[in-house]
């Protein structure tokens, strides 16, 4: 799985990850930014939402910290940046991080982020 | 006997809904102008007003955060919800007094934004934007000048009363993990109005003259004169 996510000749892309301390590291992983339809469980209505995600191997974070969501507004968030299909670089903050320690992956749900 | 006149459209519940939209659209412009006159930022007073839209925030779901052309001002949607005739205040012939409820939804967009010391959270921003829009709508519709929503009073009065019944914030979906956040509040506005409907227009009858006279014995005599319509 790690080889699959880091294969630049396949689906892997270069992802720039910045931790709350402001340190930036370039990693390789799988990324996505797609609009999907979802059903609201409360009303049964279908709505469209845009979701972003990135999957990075845990080994690339050695000495860099563990990515996570930050609830405190006084703390800089974890951010990731990667290009879309047209090469436009987009920046996202981490909304949720789900580690898979069996596969050695962090899968993160992202939200759009506008820099300071 | 069929209705012998053309029914006036639209009914008053539609006219009142359109009036609410006009008032909100007008006042957001005027409030921005007043803010500018006072050297204040007009942006907090800006609303985009729609009527009977199912998902006016749709353009936000395809928002490109790099492209700043998408309008991020809060969105207000005015929709008719229900009309309940009040039997005790109505006439079975000519007029129904109705308690009409309009649902005014206010939506705000939130995008996570970095600051010098941390960041503004998208969900907090979305809620703040929606609440600001709701505050504006509430203040505008309950302003004294709009006690009757701009309709005339007196004979033929349409609106008897308007009242903000409730303001409710939508709970965020538990599984929502969107790139952007949209906050929403729903304002229920109750309006008491009179609906009128086609009436029977009677034909002109011939006049009948009646004279009543009391005789000496107390007996009442009636003398009548009328034409023979036949």
mmCIF file of C-alpha atoms in Angstrom:
data_model
loop_
_atom_site.group_PDB
_atom_site.id
_atom_site.type_symbol
_atom_site.label_atom_id
_atom_site.label_comp_id
_atom_site.label_asym_id
_atom_site.label_seq_id
_atom_site.Cartn_x
_atom_site.Cartn_y
_atom_site.Cartn_z
ATOM 1 C CA UNK A 1 0.000 0.000 0.000
ATOM 2 C CA UNK A 2 2.868 2.364 0.806
ATOM 3 C CA UNK A 3 4.495 1.654 -2.574
ATOM 4 C CA UNK A 4 1.150 2.172 -4.282
ATOM 5 C CA UNK A 5 0.498 5.559 -2.662
ATOM 6 C CA UNK A 6 4.001 6.841 -3.365
ATOM 7 C CA UNK A 7 4.233 5.736 -6.972
ATOM 8 C CA UNK A 8 4.523 8.989 -8.955
ATOM 9 C CA UNK A 9 4.173 7.087 -12.217
ATOM 10 C CA UNK A 10 0.850 5.780 -10.949
ATOM 11 C CA UNK A 11 -1.678 7.660 -8.860
ATOM 12 C CA UNK A 12 0.709 9.172 -6.319
ATOM 13 C CA UNK A 13 1.425 12.898 -6.346
ATOM 14 C CA UNK A 14 3.741 15.205 -4.453
ATOM 15 C CA UNK A 15 1.986 16.645 -1.396
ATOM 16 C CA UNK A 16 3.384 19.515 0.624
ATOM 17 C CA UNK A 17 2.511 19.051 4.330
ATOM 18 C CA UNK A 18 2.895 21.849 6.893
ATOM 19 C CA UNK A 19 2.624 21.187 10.618
ATOM 20 C CA UNK A 20 1.388 23.716 13.243
ATOM 21 C CA UNK A 21 4.984 24.689 13.970
ATOM 22 C CA UNK A 22 5.264 25.968 10.407
ATOM 23 C CA UNK A 23 7.612 23.232 9.178
ATOM 24 C CA UNK A 24 6.971 21.972 5.665
ATOM 25 C CA UNK A 25 7.836 18.580 4.234
ATOM 26 C CA UNK A 26 7.146 17.216 0.769
ATOM 27 C CA UNK A 27 5.612 13.762 0.827
ATOM 28 C CA UNK A 28 4.035 11.496 -1.738
ATOM 29 C CA UNK A 29 0.522 10.107 -1.558
ATOM 30 C CA UNK A 30 -2.936 9.740 -3.019
ATOM 31 C CA UNK A 31 -5.143 12.822 -3.219
ATOM 32 C CA UNK A 32 -8.703 13.710 -4.164
ATOM 33 C CA UNK A 33 -11.013 16.721 -4.431
ATOM 34 C CA UNK A 34 -14.386 15.659 -5.757
ATOM 35 C CA UNK A 35 -18.044 16.625 -5.603
ATOM 36 C CA UNK A 36 -20.319 13.771 -4.588
ATOM 37 C CA UNK A 37 -23.966 13.256 -3.775
ATOM 38 C CA UNK A 38 -24.936 12.395 -0.247
ATOM 39 C CA UNK A 39 -28.241 11.588 1.403
ATOM 40 C CA UNK A 40 -29.180 13.582 4.488
ATOM 41 C CA UNK A 41 -30.152 10.931 7.015
ATOM 42 C CA UNK A 42 -32.503 13.277 8.794
ATOM 43 C CA UNK A 43 -34.590 14.418 5.842
ATOM 44 C CA UNK A 44 -33.792 11.847 3.179
ATOM 45 C CA UNK A 45 -32.893 14.635 0.798
ATOM 46 C CA UNK A 46 -30.012 14.262 -1.599
ATOM 47 C CA UNK A 47 -27.448 17.019 -1.514
ATOM 48 C CA UNK A 48 -24.168 17.650 -3.256
ATOM 49 C CA UNK A 49 -21.010 18.122 -1.265
ATOM 50 C CA UNK A 50 -17.389 18.604 -2.166
ATOM 51 C CA UNK A 51 -14.920 16.383 -0.372
ATOM 52 C CA UNK A 52 -11.169 16.498 -0.233
ATOM 53 C CA UNK A 53 -8.877 13.779 1.040
ATOM 54 C CA UNK A 54 -5.263 12.672 1.072
ATOM 55 C CA UNK A 55 -3.618 9.374 1.995
ATOM 56 C CA UNK A 56 -0.016 9.456 3.130
ATOM 57 C CA UNK A 57 2.157 6.711 4.569
ATOM 58 C CA UNK A 58 2.876 7.036 8.280
ATOM 59 C CA UNK A 59 6.621 6.538 7.789
ATOM 60 C CA UNK A 60 6.857 9.882 5.958
ATOM 61 C CA UNK A 61 5.824 11.672 9.191
ATOM 62 C CA UNK A 62 8.744 10.445 11.270
ATOM 63 C CA UNK A 63 9.953 13.313 13.423
ATOM 64 C CA UNK A 64 7.277 15.575 11.955
ATOM 65 C CA UNK A 65 4.353 15.012 14.282
ATOM 66 C CA UNK A 66 0.964 13.327 13.907
ATOM 67 C CA UNK A 67 -1.554 15.143 11.710
ATOM 68 C CA UNK A 68 -4.853 15.930 13.393
ATOM 69 C CA UNK A 69 -7.710 18.392 13.402
ATOM 70 C CA UNK A 70 -7.251 21.445 15.605
ATOM 71 C CA UNK A 71 -10.289 22.791 17.420
ATOM 72 C CA UNK A 72 -8.488 25.717 18.999
ATOM 73 C CA UNK A 73 -8.592 28.876 16.909
ATOM 74 C CA UNK A 74 -5.354 30.018 18.505
ATOM 75 C CA UNK A 75 -3.392 27.172 16.946
ATOM 76 C CA UNK A 76 -2.203 26.956 13.376
ATOM 77 C CA UNK A 77 -3.721 23.941 11.612
ATOM 78 C CA UNK A 78 -2.069 21.090 9.783
ATOM 79 C CA UNK A 79 -2.246 21.992 6.094
ATOM 80 C CA UNK A 80 -1.581 20.076 2.904
ATOM 81 C CA UNK A 81 -1.084 21.410 -0.567
ATOM 82 C CA UNK A 82 -1.212 19.541 -3.857
ATOM 83 C CA UNK A 83 -1.965 20.291 -7.501
ATOM 84 C CA UNK A 84 -5.223 19.524 -9.239
ATOM 85 C CA UNK A 85 -5.421 17.891 -12.679
ATOM 86 C CA UNK A 86 -4.597 21.217 -14.328
ATOM 87 C CA UNK A 87 -1.606 21.863 -12.136
ATOM 88 C CA UNK A 88 -3.246 24.499 -9.939
ATOM 89 C CA UNK A 89 -1.841 24.228 -6.427
ATOM 90 C CA UNK A 90 -4.571 24.175 -3.768
ATOM 91 C CA UNK A 91 -4.185 24.336 -0.018
ATOM 92 C CA UNK A 92 -6.349 22.503 2.493
ATOM 93 C CA UNK A 93 -6.427 22.150 6.252
ATOM 94 C CA UNK A 94 -6.882 18.802 7.965
ATOM 95 C CA UNK A 95 -10.445 18.277 9.117
ATOM 96 C CA UNK A 96 -10.013 14.739 10.302
ATOM 97 C CA UNK A 97 -7.187 12.189 10.379
ATOM 98 C CA UNK A 98 -7.869 8.453 10.395
ATOM 99 C CA UNK A 99 -4.737 6.340 10.979
ATOM 100 C CA UNK A 100 -4.601 2.809 9.657
ATOM 101 C CA UNK A 101 -1.714 1.300 11.555
ATOM 102 C CA UNK A 102 -2.075 -2.075 9.860
ATOM 103 C CA UNK A 103 -1.500 -0.598 6.418
ATOM 104 C CA UNK A 104 0.679 2.228 7.720
ATOM 105 C CA UNK A 105 -1.421 5.040 6.285
ATOM 106 C CA UNK A 106 -2.886 8.324 7.450
ATOM 107 C CA UNK A 107 -6.077 9.087 5.541
ATOM 108 C CA UNK A 108 -7.115 12.665 6.079
ATOM 109 C CA UNK A 109 -10.349 14.474 5.256
ATOM 110 C CA UNK A 110 -9.635 18.025 4.160
ATOM 111 C CA UNK A 111 -11.337 21.402 4.048
ATOM 112 C CA UNK A 112 -10.450 24.391 1.929
ATOM 113 C CA UNK A 113 -7.996 26.746 3.577
ATOM 114 C CA UNK A 114 -7.205 30.336 2.823
ATOM 115 C CA UNK A 115 -3.820 31.447 4.097
ATOM 116 C CA UNK A 116 -3.304 34.352 6.475
ATOM 117 C CA UNK B 1 -74.495 29.378 -10.714
ATOM 118 C CA UNK B 2 -70.881 29.785 -11.954
ATOM 119 C CA UNK B 3 -68.509 32.576 -10.940
ATOM 120 C CA UNK B 4 -69.337 35.568 -13.114
ATOM 121 C CA UNK B 5 -66.096 37.495 -12.771
ATOM 122 C CA UNK B 6 -62.411 36.917 -13.485
ATOM 123 C CA UNK B 7 -60.506 35.721 -10.435
ATOM 124 C CA UNK B 8 -57.773 38.102 -9.358
ATOM 125 C CA UNK B 9 -54.339 36.476 -9.311
ATOM 126 C CA UNK B 10 -52.147 36.013 -7.404
ATOM 127 C CA UNK B 11 -53.802 35.465 -4.054
ATOM 128 C CA UNK B 12 -52.735 37.643 -1.189
ATOM 129 C CA UNK B 13 -50.482 35.072 0.432
ATOM 130 C CA UNK B 14 -48.361 35.262 -2.743
ATOM 131 C CA UNK B 15 -48.514 39.068 -2.798
ATOM 132 C CA UNK B 16 -47.335 39.207 0.809
ATOM 133 C CA UNK B 17 -44.487 36.800 0.103
ATOM 134 C CA UNK B 18 -43.377 38.986 -2.813
ATOM 135 C CA UNK B 19 -43.630 42.038 -0.568
ATOM 136 C CA UNK B 20 -41.357 40.404 2.024
ATOM 137 C CA UNK B 21 -38.780 39.750 -0.697
ATOM 138 C CA UNK B 22 -39.022 43.365 -1.898
ATOM 139 C CA UNK B 23 -38.593 44.717 1.618
ATOM 140 C CA UNK B 24 -35.503 42.624 2.338
ATOM 141 C CA UNK B 25 -33.920 43.419 -1.036
ATOM 142 C CA UNK B 26 -34.593 47.141 -0.594
ATOM 143 C CA UNK B 27 -33.438 47.413 2.992
ATOM 144 C CA UNK B 28 -30.152 45.573 2.467
ATOM 145 C CA UNK B 29 -29.295 48.169 -0.193
ATOM 146 C CA UNK B 30 -30.351 51.068 2.031
ATOM 147 C CA UNK B 31 -28.480 49.746 5.055
ATOM 148 C CA UNK B 32 -25.292 49.400 3.024
ATOM 149 C CA UNK B 33 -25.722 52.993 1.803
ATOM 150 C CA UNK B 34 -26.195 54.197 5.408
ATOM 151 C CA UNK B 35 -23.106 52.330 6.516
ATOM 152 C CA UNK B 36 -21.092 54.027 3.795
ATOM 153 C CA UNK B 37 -22.441 57.433 4.857
ATOM 154 C CA UNK B 38 -21.215 56.702 8.398
ATOM 155 C CA UNK B 39 -17.806 55.557 7.119
ATOM 156 C CA UNK B 40 -18.553 51.998 8.185
ATOM 157 C CA UNK B 41 -17.984 48.756 6.299
ATOM 158 C CA UNK B 42 -21.143 48.009 4.281
ATOM 159 C CA UNK B 43 -20.362 44.287 3.849
ATOM 160 C CA UNK B 44 -22.051 43.142 7.100
ATOM 161 C CA UNK B 45 -25.321 44.565 5.763
ATOM 162 C CA UNK B 46 -25.220 42.775 2.440
ATOM 163 C CA UNK B 47 -27.693 40.007 1.728
ATOM 164 C CA UNK B 48 -28.671 38.143 -1.426
ATOM 165 C CA UNK B 49 -32.424 37.611 -1.416
ATOM 166 C CA UNK B 50 -34.278 34.838 -3.242
ATOM 167 C CA UNK B 51 -37.825 33.497 -3.323
ATOM 168 C CA UNK B 52 -38.993 29.885 -3.333
ATOM 169 C CA UNK B 53 -35.588 28.398 -4.111
ATOM 170 C CA UNK B 54 -34.848 24.857 -2.979
ATOM 171 C CA UNK B 55 -31.075 25.152 -2.728
ATOM 172 C CA UNK B 56 -29.918 28.706 -3.390
ATOM 173 C CA UNK B 57 -26.568 27.896 -1.817
ATOM 174 C CA UNK B 58 -25.878 25.494 -4.667
ATOM 175 C CA UNK B 59 -23.265 27.734 -6.245
ATOM 176 C CA UNK B 60 -21.241 27.496 -3.053
ATOM 177 C CA UNK B 61 -20.836 23.733 -3.410
ATOM 178 C CA UNK B 62 -18.761 24.285 -6.535
ATOM 179 C CA UNK B 63 -16.932 27.272 -5.081
ATOM 180 C CA UNK B 64 -13.350 27.535 -6.221
ATOM 181 C CA UNK B 65 -11.496 28.940 -3.233
ATOM 182 C CA UNK B 66 -8.802 30.283 -5.536
ATOM 183 C CA UNK B 67 -11.287 32.083 -7.766
ATOM 184 C CA UNK B 68 -12.699 35.013 -5.805
ATOM 185 C CA UNK B 69 -15.544 35.747 -8.222
ATOM 186 C CA UNK B 70 -18.144 33.658 -6.415
ATOM 187 C CA UNK B 71 -20.326 35.867 -4.258
ATOM 188 C CA UNK B 72 -19.911 34.850 -0.612
ATOM 189 C CA UNK B 73 -22.523 37.181 0.877
ATOM 190 C CA UNK B 74 -25.157 35.425 3.022
ATOM 191 C CA UNK B 75 -28.150 34.083 1.143
ATOM 192 C CA UNK B 76 -31.762 34.598 2.241
ATOM 193 C CA UNK B 77 -34.594 32.537 0.768
ATOM 194 C CA UNK B 78 -38.238 33.476 1.364
ATOM 195 C CA UNK B 79 -40.734 30.648 0.970
ATOM 196 C CA UNK B 80 -44.428 30.210 1.658
ATOM 197 C CA UNK B 81 -44.944 27.419 4.181
ATOM 198 C CA UNK B 82 -48.602 27.222 5.209
ATOM 199 C CA UNK B 83 -51.894 29.089 5.446
ATOM 200 C CA UNK B 84 -54.502 28.311 8.108
ATOM 201 C CA UNK B 85 -57.883 30.059 7.825
ATOM 202 C CA UNK B 86 -59.282 31.298 11.140
ATOM 203 C CA UNK B 87 -62.955 30.363 11.154
ATOM 204 C CA UNK B 88 -64.011 32.651 13.974
ATOM 205 C CA UNK B 89 -62.632 35.774 12.271
ATOM 206 C CA UNK B 90 -63.852 34.968 8.789
ATOM 207 C CA UNK B 91 -67.026 35.315 6.801
ATOM 208 C CA UNK B 92 -68.314 32.230 5.012
ATOM 209 C CA UNK B 93 -69.408 34.456 2.141
ATOM 210 C CA UNK B 94 -66.787 37.087 1.430
ATOM 211 C CA UNK B 95 -63.549 36.866 3.393
ATOM 212 C CA UNK B 96 -61.235 34.410 5.081
ATOM 213 C CA UNK B 97 -58.808 35.621 7.689
ATOM 214 C CA UNK B 98 -55.704 33.447 7.398
ATOM 215 C CA UNK B 99 -52.697 32.859 9.572
ATOM 216 C CA UNK B 100 -49.954 32.482 6.972
ATOM 217 C CA UNK B 101 -46.476 31.232 7.811
ATOM 218 C CA UNK B 102 -43.458 32.106 5.703
ATOM 219 C CA UNK B 103 -40.154 30.302 6.120
ATOM 220 C CA UNK B 104 -37.206 32.620 5.668
ATOM 221 C CA UNK B 105 -33.942 30.681 5.523
ATOM 222 C CA UNK B 106 -30.613 32.374 6.036
ATOM 223 C CA UNK B 107 -27.415 30.700 4.854
ATOM 224 C CA UNK B 108 -23.818 31.643 5.525
ATOM 225 C CA UNK B 109 -20.617 30.323 3.997
ATOM 226 C CA UNK B 110 -17.535 29.470 6.006
ATOM 227 C CA UNK B 111 -14.050 28.785 4.683
ATOM 228 C CA UNK B 112 -11.231 27.937 7.057
ATOM 229 C CA UNK B 113 -8.903 30.958 7.064
ATOM 230 C CA UNK B 114 -5.473 31.335 8.566
ATOM 231 C CA UNK B 115 -4.706 34.238 10.898
ATOM 232 C CA UNK B 116 -1.505 35.542 12.391
ATOM 233 C CA UNK B 117 -2.013 33.453 15.514
ATOM 234 C CA UNK B 118 -4.054 30.498 14.285
ATOM 235 C CA UNK B 119 -7.163 30.307 12.170
ATOM 236 C CA UNK B 120 -10.861 31.027 11.845
ATOM 237 C CA UNK B 121 -12.794 27.776 11.739
ATOM 238 C CA UNK B 122 -15.092 27.245 8.786
ATOM 239 C CA UNK B 123 -18.012 25.952 10.866
ATOM 240 C CA UNK B 124 -17.805 28.895 13.270
ATOM 241 C CA UNK B 125 -17.590 31.324 10.354
ATOM 242 C CA UNK B 126 -20.562 29.733 8.581
ATOM 243 C CA UNK B 127 -22.687 29.964 11.735
ATOM 244 C CA UNK B 128 -21.659 33.583 12.325
ATOM 245 C CA UNK B 129 -22.545 34.550 8.757
ATOM 246 C CA UNK B 130 -25.930 32.839 8.922
ATOM 247 C CA UNK B 131 -26.692 34.413 12.299
ATOM 248 C CA UNK B 132 -25.740 37.845 11.013
ATOM 249 C CA UNK B 133 -28.112 37.424 8.076
ATOM 250 C CA UNK B 134 -30.886 36.261 10.411
ATOM 251 C CA UNK B 135 -30.310 39.246 12.687
ATOM 252 C CA UNK B 136 -30.694 41.606 9.737
ATOM 253 C CA UNK B 137 -33.848 39.875 8.498
ATOM 254 C CA UNK B 138 -35.370 39.882 11.988
ATOM 255 C CA UNK B 139 -34.636 43.565 12.540
ATOM 256 C CA UNK B 140 -35.931 44.571 9.115
ATOM 257 C CA UNK B 141 -39.216 42.672 9.281
ATOM 258 C CA UNK B 142 -39.995 43.656 12.867
ATOM 259 C CA UNK B 143 -39.132 47.326 12.313
ATOM 260 C CA UNK B 144 -42.028 49.610 13.143
ATOM 261 C CA UNK B 145 -42.220 50.942 9.612
ATOM 262 C CA UNK B 146 -43.074 47.451 8.388
ATOM 263 C CA UNK B 147 -45.752 46.664 10.992
ATOM 264 C CA UNK B 148 -48.146 45.985 8.124
ATOM 265 C CA UNK B 149 -45.460 45.080 5.599
ATOM 266 C CA UNK B 150 -45.980 48.310 3.695
ATOM 267 C CA UNK B 151 -49.603 47.563 2.820
ATOM 268 C CA UNK B 152 -52.204 50.300 3.402
ATOM 269 C CA UNK B 153 -54.465 50.230 6.421
ATOM 270 C CA UNK B 154 -58.145 50.960 6.706
ATOM 271 C CA UNK B 155 -60.787 49.820 4.247
ATOM 272 C CA UNK B 156 -59.585 46.845 2.272
ATOM 273 C CA UNK B 157 -56.651 46.256 4.652
ATOM 274 C CA UNK B 158 -54.676 43.175 3.665
ATOM 275 C CA UNK B 159 -52.206 42.564 6.508
ATOM 276 C CA UNK B 160 -53.508 42.718 10.047
ATOM 277 C CA UNK B 161 -50.384 41.628 11.851
ATOM 278 C CA UNK B 162 -46.896 40.263 11.254
ATOM 279 C CA UNK B 163 -44.860 38.443 13.878
ATOM 280 C CA UNK B 164 -41.548 36.576 13.900
ATOM 281 C CA UNK B 165 -42.667 33.291 15.401
ATOM 282 C CA UNK B 166 -39.324 31.504 15.800
ATOM 283 C CA UNK B 167 -35.683 31.515 14.784
ATOM 284 C CA UNK B 168 -34.057 28.081 14.626
ATOM 285 C CA UNK B 169 -30.520 27.141 13.698
ATOM 286 C CA UNK B 170 -30.038 23.995 11.645
ATOM 287 C CA UNK B 171 -28.014 21.348 13.369
ATOM 288 C CA UNK B 172 -24.938 20.364 11.377
ATOM 289 C CA UNK B 173 -25.028 16.948 9.827
ATOM 290 C CA UNK B 174 -22.995 14.586 11.961
ATOM 291 C CA UNK B 175 -21.255 13.049 8.986
ATOM 292 C CA UNK B 176 -20.573 16.335 7.266
ATOM 293 C CA UNK B 177 -16.983 16.622 6.171
ATOM 294 C CA UNK B 178 -17.255 19.200 3.422
ATOM 295 C CA UNK B 179 -14.505 21.328 2.044
ATOM 296 C CA UNK B 180 -16.636 24.362 2.833
ATOM 297 C CA UNK B 181 -19.178 24.821 5.562
ATOM 298 C CA UNK B 182 -22.649 26.208 5.172
ATOM 299 C CA UNK B 183 -24.522 27.416 8.227
ATOM 300 C CA UNK B 184 -28.270 27.876 8.215
ATOM 301 C CA UNK B 185 -31.019 29.470 10.288
ATOM 302 C CA UNK B 186 -34.734 29.317 9.662
ATOM 303 C CA UNK B 187 -37.002 32.228 10.585
ATOM 304 C CA UNK B 188 -40.736 31.562 10.698
ATOM 305 C CA UNK B 189 -42.739 34.732 10.040
ATOM 306 C CA UNK B 190 -46.437 34.598 10.818
ATOM 307 C CA UNK B 191 -48.705 37.020 8.962
ATOM 308 C CA UNK B 192 -52.407 37.483 9.583
ATOM 309 C CA UNK B 193 -54.065 38.519 6.366
ATOM 310 C CA UNK B 194 -57.454 38.586 4.718
ATOM 311 C CA UNK B 195 -58.086 36.614 1.566
ATOM 312 C CA UNK B 196 -61.061 37.707 -0.517
ATOM 313 C CA UNK B 197 -62.692 35.670 -3.241
ATOM 314 C CA UNK B 198 -65.214 36.267 -6.077
ATOM 315 C CA UNK B 199 -68.638 37.345 -4.843
ATOM 316 C CA UNK B 200 -72.078 37.110 -6.406
ATOM 317 C CA UNK B 201 -72.940 40.338 -8.166
ATOM 318 C CA UNK B 202 -76.682 40.712 -7.800
ATOM 319 C CA UNK B 203 -79.008 41.973 -10.526
ATOM 320 C CA UNK B 204 -80.823 45.287 -10.106
ATOM 321 C CA UNK B 205 -84.334 44.768 -8.816
ATOM 322 C CA UNK B 206 -87.261 47.028 -9.471
ATOM 323 C CA UNK B 207 -87.961 49.438 -6.672
ATOM 324 C CA UNK B 208 -90.877 48.783 -4.280
ATOM 325 C CA UNK B 209 -92.513 51.651 -2.351
ATOM 326 C CA UNK B 210 -94.174 50.715 0.929
ATOM 327 C CA UNK B 211 -96.175 53.083 3.124
ATOM 328 C CA UNK B 212 -97.246 52.031 6.606
ATOM 329 C CA UNK B 213 -100.158 53.696 8.369
ATOM 330 C CA UNK B 214 -101.741 53.095 11.773
ATOM 331 C CA UNK B 215 -105.499 53.339 11.765
ATOM 332 C CA UNK B 216 -107.695 54.688 14.569
ATOM 333 C CA UNK B 217 -108.260 51.175 15.869
ATOM 334 C CA UNK B 218 -104.526 50.579 15.965
ATOM 335 C CA UNK B 219 -104.622 48.358 12.937
ATOM 336 C CA UNK B 220 -101.553 48.699 10.654
ATOM 337 C CA UNK B 221 -102.196 49.326 7.007
ATOM 338 C CA UNK B 222 -99.569 48.860 4.283
ATOM 339 C CA UNK B 223 -99.810 50.385 0.884
ATOM 340 C CA UNK B 224 -97.377 49.185 -1.796
ATOM 341 C CA UNK B 225 -96.729 50.121 -5.374
ATOM 342 C CA UNK B 226 -94.457 48.216 -7.737
ATOM 343 C CA UNK B 227 -94.067 47.460 -11.392
ATOM 344 C CA UNK B 228 -94.922 44.183 -13.041
ATOM 345 C CA UNK B 229 -91.614 42.666 -14.231
ATOM 346 C CA UNK B 230 -93.544 40.283 -16.356
#
